[in-house]
Coordinates of C-alpha atoms in Angstrom, one line a residue:
Chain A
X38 CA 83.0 107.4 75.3
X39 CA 84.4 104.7 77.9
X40 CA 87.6 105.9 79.4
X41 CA 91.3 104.3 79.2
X42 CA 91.3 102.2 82.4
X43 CA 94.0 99.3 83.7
X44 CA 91.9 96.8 86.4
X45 CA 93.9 94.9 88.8
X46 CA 92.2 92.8 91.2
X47 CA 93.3 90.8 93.8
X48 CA 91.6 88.3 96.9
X49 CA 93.7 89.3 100.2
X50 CA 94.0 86.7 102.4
X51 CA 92.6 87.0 105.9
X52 CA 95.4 85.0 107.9
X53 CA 98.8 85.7 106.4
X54 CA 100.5 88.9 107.3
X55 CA 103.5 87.9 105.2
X56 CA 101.7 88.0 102.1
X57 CA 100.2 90.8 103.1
X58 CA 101.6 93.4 100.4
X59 CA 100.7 91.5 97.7
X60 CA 98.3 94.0 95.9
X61 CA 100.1 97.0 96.8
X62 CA 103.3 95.4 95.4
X63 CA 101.7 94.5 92.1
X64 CA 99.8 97.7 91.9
X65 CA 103.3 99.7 92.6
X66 CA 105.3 97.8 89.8
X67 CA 102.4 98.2 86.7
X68 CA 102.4 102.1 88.0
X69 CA 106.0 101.8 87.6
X70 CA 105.8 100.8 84.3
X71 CA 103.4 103.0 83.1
X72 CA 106.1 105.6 84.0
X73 CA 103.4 107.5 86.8
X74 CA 106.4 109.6 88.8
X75 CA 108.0 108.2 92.0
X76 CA 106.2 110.3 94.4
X77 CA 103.0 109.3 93.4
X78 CA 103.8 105.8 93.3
X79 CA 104.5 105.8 96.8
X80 CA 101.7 107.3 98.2
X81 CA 99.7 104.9 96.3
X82 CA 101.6 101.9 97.7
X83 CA 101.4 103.0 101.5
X84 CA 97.7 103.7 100.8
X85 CA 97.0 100.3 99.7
X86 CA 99.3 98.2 101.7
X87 CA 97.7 100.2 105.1
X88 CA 94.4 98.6 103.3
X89 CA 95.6 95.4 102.8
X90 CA 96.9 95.3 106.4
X91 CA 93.6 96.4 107.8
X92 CA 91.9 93.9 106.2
X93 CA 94.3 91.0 106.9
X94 CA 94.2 92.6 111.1
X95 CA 90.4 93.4 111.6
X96 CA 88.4 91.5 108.7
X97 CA 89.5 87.9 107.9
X98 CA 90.7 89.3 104.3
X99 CA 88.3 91.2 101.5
X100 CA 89.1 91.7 97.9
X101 CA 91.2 95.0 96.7
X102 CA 90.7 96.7 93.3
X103 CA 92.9 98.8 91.8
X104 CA 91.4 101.3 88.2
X105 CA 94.1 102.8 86.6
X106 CA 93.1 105.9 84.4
X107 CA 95.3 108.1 82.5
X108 CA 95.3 111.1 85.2
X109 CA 94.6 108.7 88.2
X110 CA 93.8 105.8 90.3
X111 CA 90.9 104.3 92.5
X112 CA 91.3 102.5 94.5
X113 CA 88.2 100.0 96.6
X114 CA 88.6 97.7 99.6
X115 CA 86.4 96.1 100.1
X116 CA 85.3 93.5 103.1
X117 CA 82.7 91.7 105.0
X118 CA 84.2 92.0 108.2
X119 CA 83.0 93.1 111.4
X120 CA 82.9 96.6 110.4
X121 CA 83.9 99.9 112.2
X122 CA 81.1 101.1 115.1
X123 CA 82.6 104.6 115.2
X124 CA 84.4 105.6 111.8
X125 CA 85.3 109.2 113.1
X126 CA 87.1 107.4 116.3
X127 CA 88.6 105.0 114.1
X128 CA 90.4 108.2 112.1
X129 CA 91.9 109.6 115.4
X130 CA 95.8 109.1 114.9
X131 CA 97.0 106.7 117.5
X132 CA 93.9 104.8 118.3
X133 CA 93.8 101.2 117.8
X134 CA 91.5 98.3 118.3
X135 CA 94.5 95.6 117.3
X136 CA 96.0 93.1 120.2
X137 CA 98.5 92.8 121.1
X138 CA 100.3 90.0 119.2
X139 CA 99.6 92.6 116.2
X140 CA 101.3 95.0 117.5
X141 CA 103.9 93.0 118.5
X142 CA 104.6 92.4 114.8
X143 CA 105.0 96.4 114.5
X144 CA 101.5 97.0 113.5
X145 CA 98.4 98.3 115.4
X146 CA 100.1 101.7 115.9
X147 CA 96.4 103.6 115.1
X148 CA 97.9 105.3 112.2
X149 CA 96.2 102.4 109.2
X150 CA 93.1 105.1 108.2
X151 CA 95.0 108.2 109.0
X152 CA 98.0 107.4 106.7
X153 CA 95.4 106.1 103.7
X154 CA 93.4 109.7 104.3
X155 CA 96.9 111.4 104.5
X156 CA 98.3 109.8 100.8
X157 CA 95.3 109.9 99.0
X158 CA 93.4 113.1 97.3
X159 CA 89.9 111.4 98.3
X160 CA 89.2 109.0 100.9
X161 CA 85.3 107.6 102.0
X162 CA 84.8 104.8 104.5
X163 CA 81.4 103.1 104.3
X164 CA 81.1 100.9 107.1
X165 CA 77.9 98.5 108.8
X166 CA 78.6 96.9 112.1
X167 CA 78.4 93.1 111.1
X168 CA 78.3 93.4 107.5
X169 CA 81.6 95.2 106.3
X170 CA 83.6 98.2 105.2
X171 CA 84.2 99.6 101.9
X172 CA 87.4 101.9 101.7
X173 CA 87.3 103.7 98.7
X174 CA 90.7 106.2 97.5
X175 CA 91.4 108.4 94.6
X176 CA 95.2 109.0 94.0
X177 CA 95.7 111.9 90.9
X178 CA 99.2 111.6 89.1
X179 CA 101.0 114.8 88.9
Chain B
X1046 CA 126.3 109.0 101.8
X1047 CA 126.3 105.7 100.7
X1048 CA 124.8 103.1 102.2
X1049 CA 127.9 101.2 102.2
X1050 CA 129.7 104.3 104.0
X1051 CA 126.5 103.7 106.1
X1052 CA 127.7 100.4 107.1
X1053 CA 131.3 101.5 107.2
X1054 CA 130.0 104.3 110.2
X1055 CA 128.2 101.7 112.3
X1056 CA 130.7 99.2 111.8
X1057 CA 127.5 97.0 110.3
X1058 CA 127.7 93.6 110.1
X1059 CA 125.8 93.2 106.3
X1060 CA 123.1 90.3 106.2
X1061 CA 121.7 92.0 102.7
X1062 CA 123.6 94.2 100.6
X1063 CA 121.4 94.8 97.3
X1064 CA 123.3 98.1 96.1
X1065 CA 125.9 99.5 98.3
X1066 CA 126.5 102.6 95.9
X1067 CA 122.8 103.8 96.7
X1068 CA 122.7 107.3 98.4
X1069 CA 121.0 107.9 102.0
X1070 CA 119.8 111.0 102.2
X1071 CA 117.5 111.0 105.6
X1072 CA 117.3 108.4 108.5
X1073 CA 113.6 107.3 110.3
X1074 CA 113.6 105.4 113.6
X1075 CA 110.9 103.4 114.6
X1076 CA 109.0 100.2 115.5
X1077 CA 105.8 101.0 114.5
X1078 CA 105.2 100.1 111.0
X1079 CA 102.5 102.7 110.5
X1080 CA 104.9 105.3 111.9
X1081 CA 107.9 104.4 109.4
X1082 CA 105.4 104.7 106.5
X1083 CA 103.5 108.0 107.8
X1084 CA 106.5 110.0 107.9
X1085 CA 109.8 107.9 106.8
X1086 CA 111.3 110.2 103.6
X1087 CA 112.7 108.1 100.7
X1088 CA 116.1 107.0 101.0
X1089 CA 116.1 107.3 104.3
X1090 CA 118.3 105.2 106.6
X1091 CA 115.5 103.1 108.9
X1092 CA 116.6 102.5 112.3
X1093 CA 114.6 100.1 114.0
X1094 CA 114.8 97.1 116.1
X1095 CA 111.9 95.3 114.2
X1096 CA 112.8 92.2 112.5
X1097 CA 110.1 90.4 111.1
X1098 CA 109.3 89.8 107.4
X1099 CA 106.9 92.9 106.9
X1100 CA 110.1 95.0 107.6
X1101 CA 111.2 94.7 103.9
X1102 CA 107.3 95.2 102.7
X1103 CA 107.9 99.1 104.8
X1104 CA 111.1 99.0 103.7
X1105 CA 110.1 98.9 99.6
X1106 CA 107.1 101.0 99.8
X1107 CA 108.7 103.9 101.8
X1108 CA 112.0 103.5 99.0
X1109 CA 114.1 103.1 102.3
X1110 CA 117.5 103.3 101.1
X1111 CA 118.5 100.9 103.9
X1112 CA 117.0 98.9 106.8
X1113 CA 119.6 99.3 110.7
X1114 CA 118.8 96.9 112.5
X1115 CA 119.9 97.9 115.6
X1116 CA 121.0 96.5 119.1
X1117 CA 122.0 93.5 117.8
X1118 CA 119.0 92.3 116.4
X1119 CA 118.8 89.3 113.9
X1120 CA 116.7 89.5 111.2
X1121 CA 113.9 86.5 111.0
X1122 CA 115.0 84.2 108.0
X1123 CA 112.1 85.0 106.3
X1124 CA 113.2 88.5 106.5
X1125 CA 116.5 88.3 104.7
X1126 CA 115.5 86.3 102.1
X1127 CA 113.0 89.0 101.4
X1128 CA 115.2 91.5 101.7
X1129 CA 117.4 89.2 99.0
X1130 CA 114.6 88.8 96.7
X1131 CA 113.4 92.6 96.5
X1132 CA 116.9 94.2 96.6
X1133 CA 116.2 95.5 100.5
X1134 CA 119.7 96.7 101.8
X1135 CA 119.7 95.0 105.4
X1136 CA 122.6 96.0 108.0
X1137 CA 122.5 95.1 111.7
X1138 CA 124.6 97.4 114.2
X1139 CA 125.3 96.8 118.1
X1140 CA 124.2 100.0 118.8
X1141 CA 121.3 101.5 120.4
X1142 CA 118.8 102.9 117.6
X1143 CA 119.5 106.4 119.8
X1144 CA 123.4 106.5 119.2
X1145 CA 123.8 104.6 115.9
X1146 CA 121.2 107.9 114.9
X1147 CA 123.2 110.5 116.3
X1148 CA 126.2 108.7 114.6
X1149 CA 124.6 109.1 111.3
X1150 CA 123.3 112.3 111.6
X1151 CA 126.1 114.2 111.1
X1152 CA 127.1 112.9 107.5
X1153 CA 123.5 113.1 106.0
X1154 CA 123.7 116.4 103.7

């Protein structure tokens, strides 16, 4: 028997910071009303919109999906980017790849991937230099 | 503490005020986006002297109970009307993010 599952999807543009938020906004207000608590809700939203960022800064966009279970959420990002030549460097708080007319805009601060690990019960990067990264999360309610 | 108190302390000038009876019960400062959401609590009061739009996407996912912007800064247009749209309480202070802080501190329970 097929589970109870809610699928959001959503394209995330590859140029726009300012709509940037977009899937993590959505995905935040159907959680809302599903009545998942508060807490959980936010650690959801950071997750994704650290994704959604990531994608916009280092990728040229990818596509976000969003399952919604009864107990839980997965979460995929998914791109075809440039891709990440050192994942476990890439997880080291405070190191960044971003320039600095990201960072002026406040991001690029190194935390993206340790903030989505942090939030999130299970976190996986699969990632090919010159064919993409796949950023999958698991989020349980409760 | 309410974030209209908040204003009240700093001697804020308001450029959104969305709902002045909610409660600030913590206070962040930072630039760094990343930073604010890795360790900003809800309802915090957010000190920072960043002023573009993604300030009110950090603001609503962290459930900052208010955005200082401090030292002055104006907000970018496309900020407030953000802000405006999803109910982002915005205040700007002349102080430094340091002393409009230590101001605060001492009224958060």
């Amino acid at each position: 028997m097929s589970e109870d599952r809610i699928r959001l999807e959503f394209a995330v543009s590859g140029d726009n910071f300012a709509s940037a938020g977009t899937a993590s906004e959505e995905v935040k207000s159907t959680l809302k009303k599903l009545g998942i608590p508060s807490a959980d809700i936010r650690r959801v939203a950071i997750a994704m919109y650290e994704g959604e960022i990531n994608m916009v800064i280092h990728a040229g966009g990818g596509v976000a999906t969003a399952d919604i279970y009864l107990d839980r959420i997965e979460i995929v990002l998914a791109d075809k980017g440039k891709g990440i030549p050192d994942v476990e460097l890439a997880m080291t708080p405070g190191w960044s790849t971003a320039p600095e007319n990201i960072r002026a805009l406040g991001f690029g601060a190194g935390m993206g991937l340790p903030n989505m690990k942090k939030y999130t019960d299970e976190f996986s990067i699969e990632s090919e230099v010159g064919v993409g990264t796949t950023v999958r999360m698991t989020i349980f309610f409760g | 503490m309410t974030v209209s108190q908040l204003a009240d302390i700093l001697d804020a000038k308001i450029a959104v005020l969305a709902d002045g009876e909610r409660e600030v019960t913590a206070g962040y400062c930072g630039d760094f986006l990343s930073n604010v959401m890795g360790k900003a609590p809800a309802d915090s009061a957010w000190f920072t002297v960043m002023s573009n739009v993604n300030v009110c996407a950090v603001a609503t996912l962290t459930d900052c109970a208010a955005v200082v912007l401090c030292e002055s800064t104006e907000p970018d247009a496309a900020l407030t009307e953000r802000a405006g749209q999803n109910d982002v309480n915005l205040l700007i202070t002349s102080l430094p993010v340091f002393e409009a802080a230590v101001k605060v501190a001492g009224h958060l329970g």
